[in-house]
């Protein structure tokens, strides 16, 4: 029988820590770099902060465009890693890299060739548009570098080499901060370039991070990252299977990305003080997500690996424990963020009304993120185990029938205060959480793509059906 007593907590927590901590540290480093960017840009003025913040929302839209392929890549690579299928790992990485880079090149073209149209979409403030155009024309060249770095990180994390992306990010952040100091303000004999200097520093830092990751992976003799000839030997079965699993994730991320863009259009038409506060908040939000991403990646890798190896009971028990561990960690981070809000917001240039709005945003998010991140890690768990549909459908449906109408009407029709508009962004999370929990305990999200996992599926489902209460079975 499937009993909880047999679950080894010590071994489980150790494996979570090995993956989650380096990923969390990597994201923390990146977020710290973004915070330093914001602090430096804040010295130029709140208009500059708002402009760069809106440019960051454009790169978030790109994130939505390629994240479906990240999810598909993690699903296949982690399960093939569990099954020790080297050919499957290499081909899955090559297909993932190709799809991700196609998205990156598209956004690079949009950002560098059509920056005026991009900025007009996100805000009606001409002063913000002008500064944003200057930033995007240069920062757009960092998009392919950023995505290539992410693709390598997916491969390394799924094959449990999580420290290498961490070292690359650490070096990239140091380079970015140093170059920001030089290029934004014109130190060491360089001209003071303002936001253009921040954009140039981002491009150079991304490139340097790639060089570090590749150098370390080469020194460690990673067996898959440089097997270029094996990356692109695809057959129809792999491509069909890959896109079958990726399509729901891809549609989810695209529709969610477009939905978030519509929300950002509303937020971008708030008063300038609110736009500056939102830009600072997004940086702090990255801090929370950085902690969360460690658990999300641990869930995807540890669950996907066991599903691929045919250890379905282990995958099941790991999954729901990871959800609660994630929520616990996010709750702690939220409390710390509220407690330390005054010095953090002050050093990031918030004053007067902007400070008040930023503090309100932090308080709302500290509560909402506790549930939101639980939903997020559950969805990532389902995807890694082979179920890319359930969480995707829920997220899309609730965003488009509930969240977007509430945000749009409150901001564009009723002209409610910014904090009320912002709170509506999370109005669907509690409902989805209940539905996601029911699905989690049913275990029907375990859908292996490897022969080993498929062979164990029928027995697992029979045992789980006997164990669950009638109202869940």
mmCIF file of N, CA and C in Angstrom, residues 114-225:
data_model
loop_
_atom_site.group_PDB
_atom_site.id
_atom_site.type_symbol
_atom_site.label_atom_id
_atom_site.label_comp_id
_atom_site.label_asym_id
_atom_site.label_seq_id
_atom_site.Cartn_x
_atom_site.Cartn_y
_atom_site.Cartn_z
ATOM 1 N N UNK A 114 11.470 48.438 -33.701
ATOM 2 C CA UNK A 114 10.171 49.091 -33.497
ATOM 3 C C UNK A 114 9.954 49.503 -32.034
ATOM 4 N N UNK A 115 10.928 50.157 -31.409
ATOM 5 C CA UNK A 115 10.774 50.503 -29.987
ATOM 6 C C UNK A 115 9.676 51.532 -29.727
ATOM 7 N N UNK A 116 9.449 52.444 -30.684
ATOM 8 C CA UNK A 116 8.415 53.463 -30.468
ATOM 9 C C UNK A 116 7.045 52.825 -30.337
ATOM 10 N N UNK A 117 6.760 51.862 -31.217
ATOM 11 C CA UNK A 117 5.457 51.192 -31.173
ATOM 12 C C UNK A 117 5.298 50.396 -29.890
ATOM 13 N N UNK A 118 6.381 49.777 -29.435
ATOM 14 C CA UNK A 118 6.327 49.003 -28.193
ATOM 15 C C UNK A 118 5.988 49.910 -27.022
ATOM 16 N N UNK A 119 6.651 51.050 -26.899
ATOM 17 C CA UNK A 119 6.437 51.937 -25.764
ATOM 18 C C UNK A 119 5.057 52.595 -25.810
ATOM 19 N N UNK A 120 4.566 52.898 -27.007
ATOM 20 C CA UNK A 120 3.223 53.486 -27.100
ATOM 21 C C UNK A 120 2.158 52.506 -26.626
ATOM 22 N N UNK A 121 2.452 51.214 -26.797
ATOM 23 C CA UNK A 121 1.509 50.190 -26.345
ATOM 24 C C UNK A 121 1.413 50.159 -24.818
ATOM 25 N N UNK A 122 2.541 50.385 -24.151
ATOM 26 C CA UNK A 122 2.584 50.205 -22.703
ATOM 27 C C UNK A 122 2.228 51.453 -21.896
ATOM 28 N N UNK A 123 2.338 52.630 -22.497
ATOM 29 C CA UNK A 123 2.000 53.842 -21.747
ATOM 30 C C UNK A 123 1.628 54.978 -22.695
ATOM 31 N N UNK A 124 0.812 55.900 -22.173
ATOM 32 C CA UNK A 124 0.444 57.091 -22.953
ATOM 33 C C UNK A 124 1.241 58.316 -22.524
ATOM 34 N N UNK A 125 2.226 58.129 -21.631
ATOM 35 C CA UNK A 125 3.049 59.246 -21.146
ATOM 36 C C UNK A 125 4.247 59.437 -22.086
ATOM 37 N N UNK A 126 4.286 60.564 -22.814
ATOM 38 C CA UNK A 126 5.331 60.779 -23.821
ATOM 39 C C UNK A 126 6.730 60.836 -23.208
ATOM 40 N N UNK A 127 6.844 61.408 -22.024
ATOM 41 C CA UNK A 127 8.156 61.511 -21.387
ATOM 42 C C UNK A 127 8.718 60.115 -21.076
ATOM 43 N N UNK A 128 7.843 59.215 -20.657
ATOM 44 C CA UNK A 128 8.261 57.836 -20.373
ATOM 45 C C UNK A 128 8.568 57.094 -21.666
ATOM 46 N N UNK A 129 7.753 57.330 -22.698
ATOM 47 C CA UNK A 129 7.974 56.674 -23.994
ATOM 48 C C UNK A 129 9.359 57.001 -24.548
ATOM 49 N N UNK A 130 9.735 58.274 -24.486
ATOM 50 C CA UNK A 130 11.014 58.706 -25.061
ATOM 51 C C UNK A 130 12.192 58.000 -24.406
ATOM 52 N N UNK A 131 12.186 57.929 -23.086
ATOM 53 C CA UNK A 131 13.283 57.273 -22.368
ATOM 54 C C UNK A 131 13.273 55.774 -22.632
ATOM 55 N N UNK A 132 12.069 55.177 -22.671
ATOM 56 C CA UNK A 132 11.959 53.748 -22.932
ATOM 57 C C UNK A 132 12.497 53.355 -24.297
ATOM 58 N N UNK A 133 12.285 54.213 -25.298
ATOM 59 C CA UNK A 133 12.801 53.940 -26.645
ATOM 60 C C UNK A 133 14.325 53.890 -26.638
ATOM 61 N N UNK A 134 14.954 54.845 -25.950
ATOM 62 C CA UNK A 134 16.415 54.850 -25.855
ATOM 63 C C UNK A 134 16.937 53.557 -25.233
ATOM 64 N N UNK A 135 16.245 53.097 -24.205
ATOM 65 C CA UNK A 135 16.669 51.883 -23.500
ATOM 66 C C UNK A 135 16.476 50.641 -24.373
ATOM 67 N N UNK A 136 15.288 50.514 -24.988
ATOM 68 C CA UNK A 136 14.971 49.308 -25.759
ATOM 69 C C UNK A 136 15.877 49.112 -26.970
ATOM 70 N N UNK A 137 16.268 50.204 -27.632
ATOM 71 C CA UNK A 137 17.094 50.091 -28.833
ATOM 72 C C UNK A 137 18.399 49.345 -28.560
ATOM 73 N N UNK A 138 18.876 49.435 -27.337
ATOM 74 C CA UNK A 138 20.116 48.736 -26.967
ATOM 75 C C UNK A 138 19.816 47.440 -26.232
ATOM 76 N N UNK A 139 18.919 47.500 -25.247
ATOM 77 C CA UNK A 139 18.628 46.323 -24.421
ATOM 78 C C UNK A 139 18.046 45.179 -25.222
ATOM 79 N N UNK A 140 17.391 45.470 -26.344
ATOM 80 C CA UNK A 140 16.820 44.409 -27.181
ATOM 81 C C UNK A 140 17.848 43.392 -27.633
ATOM 82 N N UNK A 141 19.114 43.815 -27.781
ATOM 83 C CA UNK A 141 20.153 42.879 -28.210
ATOM 84 C C UNK A 141 20.518 41.877 -27.109
ATOM 85 N N UNK A 142 20.081 42.147 -25.896
ATOM 86 C CA UNK A 142 20.366 41.199 -24.807
ATOM 87 C C UNK A 142 19.389 40.024 -24.797
ATOM 88 N N UNK A 143 18.274 40.129 -25.521
ATOM 89 C CA UNK A 143 17.250 39.098 -25.440
ATOM 90 C C UNK A 143 17.724 37.725 -25.928
ATOM 91 N N UNK A 144 18.369 37.623 -27.111
ATOM 92 C CA UNK A 144 18.869 36.302 -27.513
ATOM 93 C C UNK A 144 19.901 35.747 -26.540
ATOM 94 N N UNK A 145 20.734 36.624 -25.979
ATOM 95 C CA UNK A 145 21.735 36.170 -25.009
ATOM 96 C C UNK A 145 21.061 35.648 -23.742
ATOM 97 N N UNK A 146 20.059 36.368 -23.279
ATOM 98 C CA UNK A 146 19.319 35.975 -22.082
ATOM 99 C C UNK A 146 18.661 34.610 -22.269
ATOM 100 N N UNK A 147 18.048 34.409 -23.426
ATOM 101 C CA UNK A 147 17.319 33.162 -23.681
ATOM 102 C C UNK A 147 18.276 31.991 -23.882
ATOM 103 N N UNK A 148 19.405 32.232 -24.541
ATOM 104 C CA UNK A 148 20.399 31.168 -24.705
ATOM 105 C C UNK A 148 20.924 30.725 -23.346
ATOM 106 N N UNK A 149 21.163 31.686 -22.469
ATOM 107 C CA UNK A 149 21.606 31.375 -21.117
ATOM 108 C C UNK A 149 20.559 30.557 -20.372
ATOM 109 N N UNK A 150 19.279 30.903 -20.537
ATOM 110 C CA UNK A 150 18.200 30.161 -19.892
ATOM 111 C C UNK A 150 18.116 28.738 -20.422
ATOM 112 N N UNK A 151 18.285 28.564 -21.736
ATOM 113 C CA UNK A 151 18.236 27.215 -22.317
ATOM 114 C C UNK A 151 19.340 26.333 -21.740
ATOM 115 N N UNK A 152 20.545 26.882 -21.604
ATOM 116 C CA UNK A 152 21.630 26.114 -21.005
ATOM 117 C C UNK A 152 21.320 25.786 -19.543
ATOM 118 N N UNK A 153 20.709 26.738 -18.843
ATOM 119 C CA UNK A 153 20.356 26.501 -17.441
ATOM 120 C C UNK A 153 19.340 25.372 -17.313
ATOM 121 N N UNK A 154 18.395 25.296 -18.241
ATOM 122 C CA UNK A 154 17.406 24.211 -18.228
ATOM 123 C C UNK A 154 18.102 22.861 -18.345
ATOM 124 N N UNK A 155 19.008 22.753 -19.302
ATOM 125 C CA UNK A 155 19.748 21.501 -19.490
ATOM 126 C C UNK A 155 20.547 21.144 -18.235
ATOM 127 N N UNK A 156 21.269 22.101 -17.703
ATOM 128 C CA UNK A 156 22.136 21.832 -16.556
ATOM 129 C C UNK A 156 21.324 21.489 -15.310
ATOM 130 N N UNK A 157 20.216 22.181 -15.096
ATOM 131 C CA UNK A 157 19.400 21.889 -13.924
ATOM 132 C C UNK A 157 18.736 20.518 -14.025
ATOM 133 N N UNK A 158 18.234 20.194 -15.198
ATOM 134 C CA UNK A 158 17.550 18.906 -15.366
ATOM 135 C C UNK A 158 18.511 17.728 -15.239
ATOM 136 N N UNK A 159 19.790 17.968 -15.503
ATOM 137 C CA UNK A 159 20.793 16.911 -15.334
ATOM 138 C C UNK A 159 21.551 17.092 -14.016
ATOM 139 N N UNK A 160 20.941 17.864 -13.110
ATOM 140 C CA UNK A 160 21.402 18.049 -11.734
ATOM 141 C C UNK A 160 22.815 18.652 -11.634
ATOM 142 N N UNK A 161 23.073 19.630 -12.530
ATOM 143 C CA UNK A 161 24.297 20.436 -12.449
ATOM 144 C C UNK A 161 23.891 21.882 -12.167
ATOM 145 N N UNK A 162 23.186 22.078 -11.066
ATOM 146 C CA UNK A 162 22.537 23.365 -10.802
ATOM 147 C C UNK A 162 23.509 24.473 -10.416
ATOM 148 N N UNK A 163 24.715 24.136 -10.022
ATOM 149 C CA UNK A 163 25.642 25.180 -9.571
ATOM 150 C C UNK A 163 26.244 25.977 -10.726
ATOM 151 N N UNK A 164 26.353 25.366 -11.881
ATOM 152 C CA UNK A 164 27.000 26.060 -12.995
ATOM 153 C C UNK A 164 26.227 27.315 -13.425
ATOM 154 N N UNK A 165 24.893 27.245 -13.595
ATOM 155 C CA UNK A 165 24.159 28.489 -13.894
ATOM 156 C C UNK A 165 24.268 29.519 -12.777
ATOM 157 N N UNK A 166 24.373 29.051 -11.527
ATOM 158 C CA UNK A 166 24.529 29.966 -10.398
ATOM 159 C C UNK A 166 25.811 30.774 -10.536
ATOM 160 N N UNK A 167 26.917 30.108 -10.866
ATOM 161 C CA UNK A 167 28.191 30.809 -11.006
ATOM 162 C C UNK A 167 28.139 31.796 -12.170
ATOM 163 N N UNK A 168 27.489 31.388 -13.263
ATOM 164 C CA UNK A 168 27.359 32.287 -14.406
ATOM 165 C C UNK A 168 26.553 33.532 -14.062
ATOM 166 N N UNK A 169 25.471 33.349 -13.308
ATOM 167 C CA UNK A 169 24.654 34.494 -12.900
ATOM 168 C C UNK A 169 25.408 35.418 -11.960
ATOM 169 N N UNK A 170 26.170 34.826 -11.045
ATOM 170 C CA UNK A 170 26.939 35.638 -10.100
ATOM 171 C C UNK A 170 27.911 36.549 -10.849
ATOM 172 N N UNK A 171 28.633 35.985 -11.808
ATOM 173 C CA UNK A 171 29.581 36.784 -12.575
ATOM 174 C C UNK A 171 28.862 37.852 -13.385
ATOM 175 N N UNK A 172 27.733 37.484 -13.985
ATOM 176 C CA UNK A 172 26.974 38.418 -14.805
ATOM 177 C C UNK A 172 26.477 39.601 -13.975
ATOM 178 N N UNK A 173 26.002 39.324 -12.748
ATOM 179 C CA UNK A 173 25.505 40.398 -11.883
ATOM 180 C C UNK A 173 26.628 41.358 -11.500
ATOM 181 N N UNK A 174 27.780 40.808 -11.165
ATOM 182 C CA UNK A 174 28.918 41.660 -10.804
ATOM 183 C C UNK A 174 29.305 42.570 -11.973
ATOM 184 N N UNK A 175 29.377 41.985 -13.163
ATOM 185 C CA UNK A 175 29.710 42.773 -14.353
ATOM 186 C C UNK A 175 28.656 43.848 -14.604
ATOM 187 N N UNK A 176 27.390 43.471 -14.452
ATOM 188 C CA UNK A 176 26.299 44.414 -14.710
ATOM 189 C C UNK A 176 26.339 45.604 -13.752
ATOM 190 N N UNK A 177 26.534 45.323 -12.467
ATOM 191 C CA UNK A 177 26.569 46.400 -11.477
ATOM 192 C C UNK A 177 27.770 47.321 -11.721
ATOM 193 N N UNK A 178 28.922 46.714 -11.989
ATOM 194 C CA UNK A 178 30.128 47.508 -12.223
ATOM 195 C C UNK A 178 29.972 48.395 -13.458
ATOM 196 N N UNK A 179 29.452 47.825 -14.533
ATOM 197 C CA UNK A 179 29.290 48.598 -15.760
ATOM 198 C C UNK A 179 28.199 49.649 -15.622
ATOM 199 N N UNK A 180 27.175 49.354 -14.838
ATOM 200 C CA UNK A 180 26.158 50.377 -14.565
ATOM 201 C C UNK A 180 26.792 51.612 -13.930
ATOM 202 N N UNK A 181 27.629 51.382 -12.941
ATOM 203 C CA UNK A 181 28.300 52.489 -12.252
ATOM 204 C C UNK A 181 29.155 53.302 -13.218
ATOM 205 N N UNK A 182 29.808 52.593 -14.132
ATOM 206 C CA UNK A 182 30.688 53.272 -15.089
ATOM 207 C C UNK A 182 29.890 53.996 -16.164
ATOM 208 N N UNK A 183 28.892 53.298 -16.755
ATOM 209 C CA UNK A 183 28.243 53.803 -17.960
ATOM 210 C C UNK A 183 27.050 54.718 -17.685
ATOM 211 N N UNK A 184 26.324 54.486 -16.579
ATOM 212 C CA UNK A 184 25.190 55.368 -16.280
ATOM 213 C C UNK A 184 25.676 56.754 -15.887
ATOM 214 N N UNK A 185 26.702 56.776 -15.016
ATOM 215 C CA UNK A 185 27.139 58.051 -14.429
ATOM 216 C C UNK A 185 28.409 58.624 -15.065
ATOM 217 N N UNK A 186 29.084 57.837 -15.936
ATOM 218 C CA UNK A 186 30.251 58.359 -16.630
ATOM 219 C C UNK A 186 31.521 58.365 -15.799
ATOM 220 N N UNK A 187 31.788 57.295 -15.077
ATOM 221 C CA UNK A 187 33.015 57.181 -14.294
ATOM 222 C C UNK A 187 34.144 56.613 -15.162
ATOM 223 N N UNK A 188 35.369 56.699 -14.648
ATOM 224 C CA UNK A 188 36.575 56.151 -15.284
ATOM 225 C C UNK A 188 36.790 56.691 -16.697
ATOM 226 N N UNK A 189 36.362 57.907 -16.914
ATOM 227 C CA UNK A 189 36.599 58.535 -18.206
ATOM 228 C C UNK A 189 35.560 58.245 -19.260
ATOM 229 N N UNK A 190 34.559 57.425 -18.964
ATOM 230 C CA UNK A 190 33.500 57.120 -19.931
ATOM 231 C C UNK A 190 32.422 58.208 -19.883
ATOM 232 N N UNK A 191 31.713 58.407 -20.993
ATOM 233 C CA UNK A 191 30.626 59.398 -20.982
ATOM 234 C C UNK A 191 29.447 58.906 -20.147
ATOM 235 N N UNK A 192 28.699 59.830 -19.549
ATOM 236 C CA UNK A 192 27.499 59.483 -18.772
ATOM 237 C C UNK A 192 26.349 59.225 -19.737
ATOM 238 N N UNK A 193 25.942 57.956 -19.863
ATOM 239 C CA UNK A 193 24.953 57.561 -20.865
ATOM 240 C C UNK A 193 23.546 57.410 -20.302
ATOM 241 N N UNK A 194 23.380 57.513 -18.995
ATOM 242 C CA UNK A 194 22.041 57.388 -18.417
ATOM 243 C C UNK A 194 21.451 56.007 -18.635
ATOM 244 N N UNK A 195 20.168 55.979 -19.050
ATOM 245 C CA UNK A 195 19.505 54.677 -19.233
ATOM 246 C C UNK A 195 20.133 53.882 -20.377
ATOM 247 N N UNK A 196 20.740 54.558 -21.348
ATOM 248 C CA UNK A 196 21.428 53.831 -22.427
ATOM 249 C C UNK A 196 22.631 53.070 -21.869
ATOM 250 N N UNK A 197 23.281 53.657 -20.867
ATOM 251 C CA UNK A 197 24.393 52.965 -20.225
ATOM 252 C C UNK A 197 23.921 51.724 -19.494
ATOM 253 N N UNK A 198 22.743 51.807 -18.840
ATOM 254 C CA UNK A 198 22.181 50.640 -18.159
ATOM 255 C C UNK A 198 21.863 49.530 -19.163
ATOM 256 N N UNK A 199 21.335 49.916 -20.318
ATOM 257 C CA UNK A 199 21.008 48.924 -21.350
ATOM 258 C C UNK A 199 22.271 48.254 -21.892
ATOM 259 N N UNK A 200 23.304 49.049 -22.165
ATOM 260 C CA UNK A 200 24.555 48.494 -22.679
ATOM 261 C C UNK A 200 25.196 47.560 -21.656
ATOM 262 N N UNK A 201 25.141 47.943 -20.389
ATOM 263 C CA UNK A 201 25.685 47.091 -19.328
ATOM 264 C C UNK A 201 24.963 45.743 -19.289
ATOM 265 N N UNK A 202 23.657 45.763 -19.520
ATOM 266 C CA UNK A 202 22.876 44.520 -19.532
ATOM 267 C C UNK A 202 23.326 43.587 -20.646
ATOM 268 N N UNK A 203 23.558 44.139 -21.824
ATOM 269 C CA UNK A 203 24.001 43.314 -22.962
ATOM 270 C C UNK A 203 25.352 42.667 -22.670
ATOM 271 N N UNK A 204 26.295 43.455 -22.217
ATOM 272 C CA UNK A 204 27.639 42.943 -21.949
ATOM 273 C C UNK A 204 27.610 41.911 -20.821
ATOM 274 N N UNK A 205 26.807 42.180 -19.788
ATOM 275 C CA UNK A 205 26.729 41.262 -18.649
ATOM 276 C C UNK A 205 26.136 39.918 -19.064
ATOM 277 N N UNK A 206 25.106 39.935 -19.909
ATOM 278 C CA UNK A 206 24.507 38.677 -20.375
ATOM 279 C C UNK A 206 25.522 37.844 -21.166
ATOM 280 N N UNK A 207 26.284 38.520 -22.003
ATOM 281 C CA UNK A 207 27.288 37.804 -22.801
ATOM 282 C C UNK A 207 28.369 37.205 -21.914
ATOM 283 N N UNK A 208 28.787 37.949 -20.910
ATOM 284 C CA UNK A 208 29.834 37.449 -20.012
ATOM 285 C C UNK A 208 29.333 36.250 -19.212
ATOM 286 N N UNK A 209 28.073 36.268 -18.820
ATOM 287 C CA UNK A 209 27.509 35.137 -18.091
ATOM 288 C C UNK A 209 27.501 33.869 -18.917
ATOM 289 N N UNK A 210 27.198 34.003 -20.199
ATOM 290 C CA UNK A 210 27.219 32.843 -21.106
ATOM 291 C C UNK A 210 28.615 32.253 -21.195
ATOM 292 N N UNK A 211 29.614 33.106 -21.330
ATOM 293 C CA UNK A 211 30.993 32.627 -21.429
ATOM 294 C C UNK A 211 31.400 31.848 -20.176
ATOM 295 N N UNK A 212 30.990 32.329 -19.015
ATOM 296 C CA UNK A 212 31.336 31.647 -17.763
ATOM 297 C C UNK A 212 30.663 30.276 -17.695
ATOM 298 N N UNK A 213 29.372 30.216 -18.021
ATOM 299 C CA UNK A 213 28.653 28.936 -17.975
ATOM 300 C C UNK A 213 29.279 27.930 -18.932
ATOM 301 N N UNK A 214 29.566 28.367 -20.142
ATOM 302 C CA UNK A 214 30.148 27.456 -21.127
ATOM 303 C C UNK A 214 31.544 27.006 -20.707
ATOM 304 N N UNK A 215 32.330 27.938 -20.153
ATOM 305 C CA UNK A 215 33.667 27.575 -19.706
ATOM 306 C C UNK A 215 33.636 26.564 -18.577
ATOM 307 N N UNK A 216 32.754 26.768 -17.598
ATOM 308 C CA UNK A 216 32.645 25.837 -16.470
ATOM 309 C C UNK A 216 32.106 24.486 -16.907
ATOM 310 N N UNK A 217 31.126 24.494 -17.799
ATOM 311 C CA UNK A 217 30.570 23.231 -18.288
ATOM 312 C C UNK A 217 31.613 22.449 -19.073
ATOM 313 N N UNK A 218 32.429 23.170 -19.822
ATOM 314 C CA UNK A 218 33.502 22.507 -20.577
ATOM 315 C C UNK A 218 34.526 21.908 -19.629
ATOM 316 N N UNK A 219 34.888 22.668 -18.595
ATOM 317 C CA UNK A 219 35.866 22.167 -17.627
ATOM 318 C C UNK A 219 35.329 20.963 -16.868
ATOM 319 N N UNK A 220 34.002 20.956 -16.606
ATOM 320 C CA UNK A 220 33.380 19.838 -15.892
ATOM 321 C C UNK A 220 33.077 18.658 -16.811
ATOM 322 N N UNK A 221 33.353 18.842 -18.100
ATOM 323 C CA UNK A 221 33.092 17.801 -19.102
ATOM 324 C C UNK A 221 31.642 17.336 -19.077
ATOM 325 N N UNK A 222 30.760 18.314 -19.125
ATOM 326 C CA UNK A 222 29.338 17.978 -19.153
ATOM 327 C C UNK A 222 29.039 17.180 -20.419
ATOM 328 N N UNK A 223 28.396 16.023 -20.293
ATOM 329 C CA UNK A 223 28.271 15.109 -21.439
ATOM 330 C C UNK A 223 27.256 15.518 -22.488
ATOM 331 N N UNK A 224 26.399 16.512 -22.186
ATOM 332 C CA UNK A 224 25.307 16.802 -23.114
ATOM 333 C C UNK A 224 25.357 18.205 -23.716
ATOM 334 N N UNK A 225 25.840 19.184 -22.994
ATOM 335 C CA UNK A 225 25.726 20.573 -23.431
ATOM 336 C C UNK A 225 26.463 20.840 -24.741
#
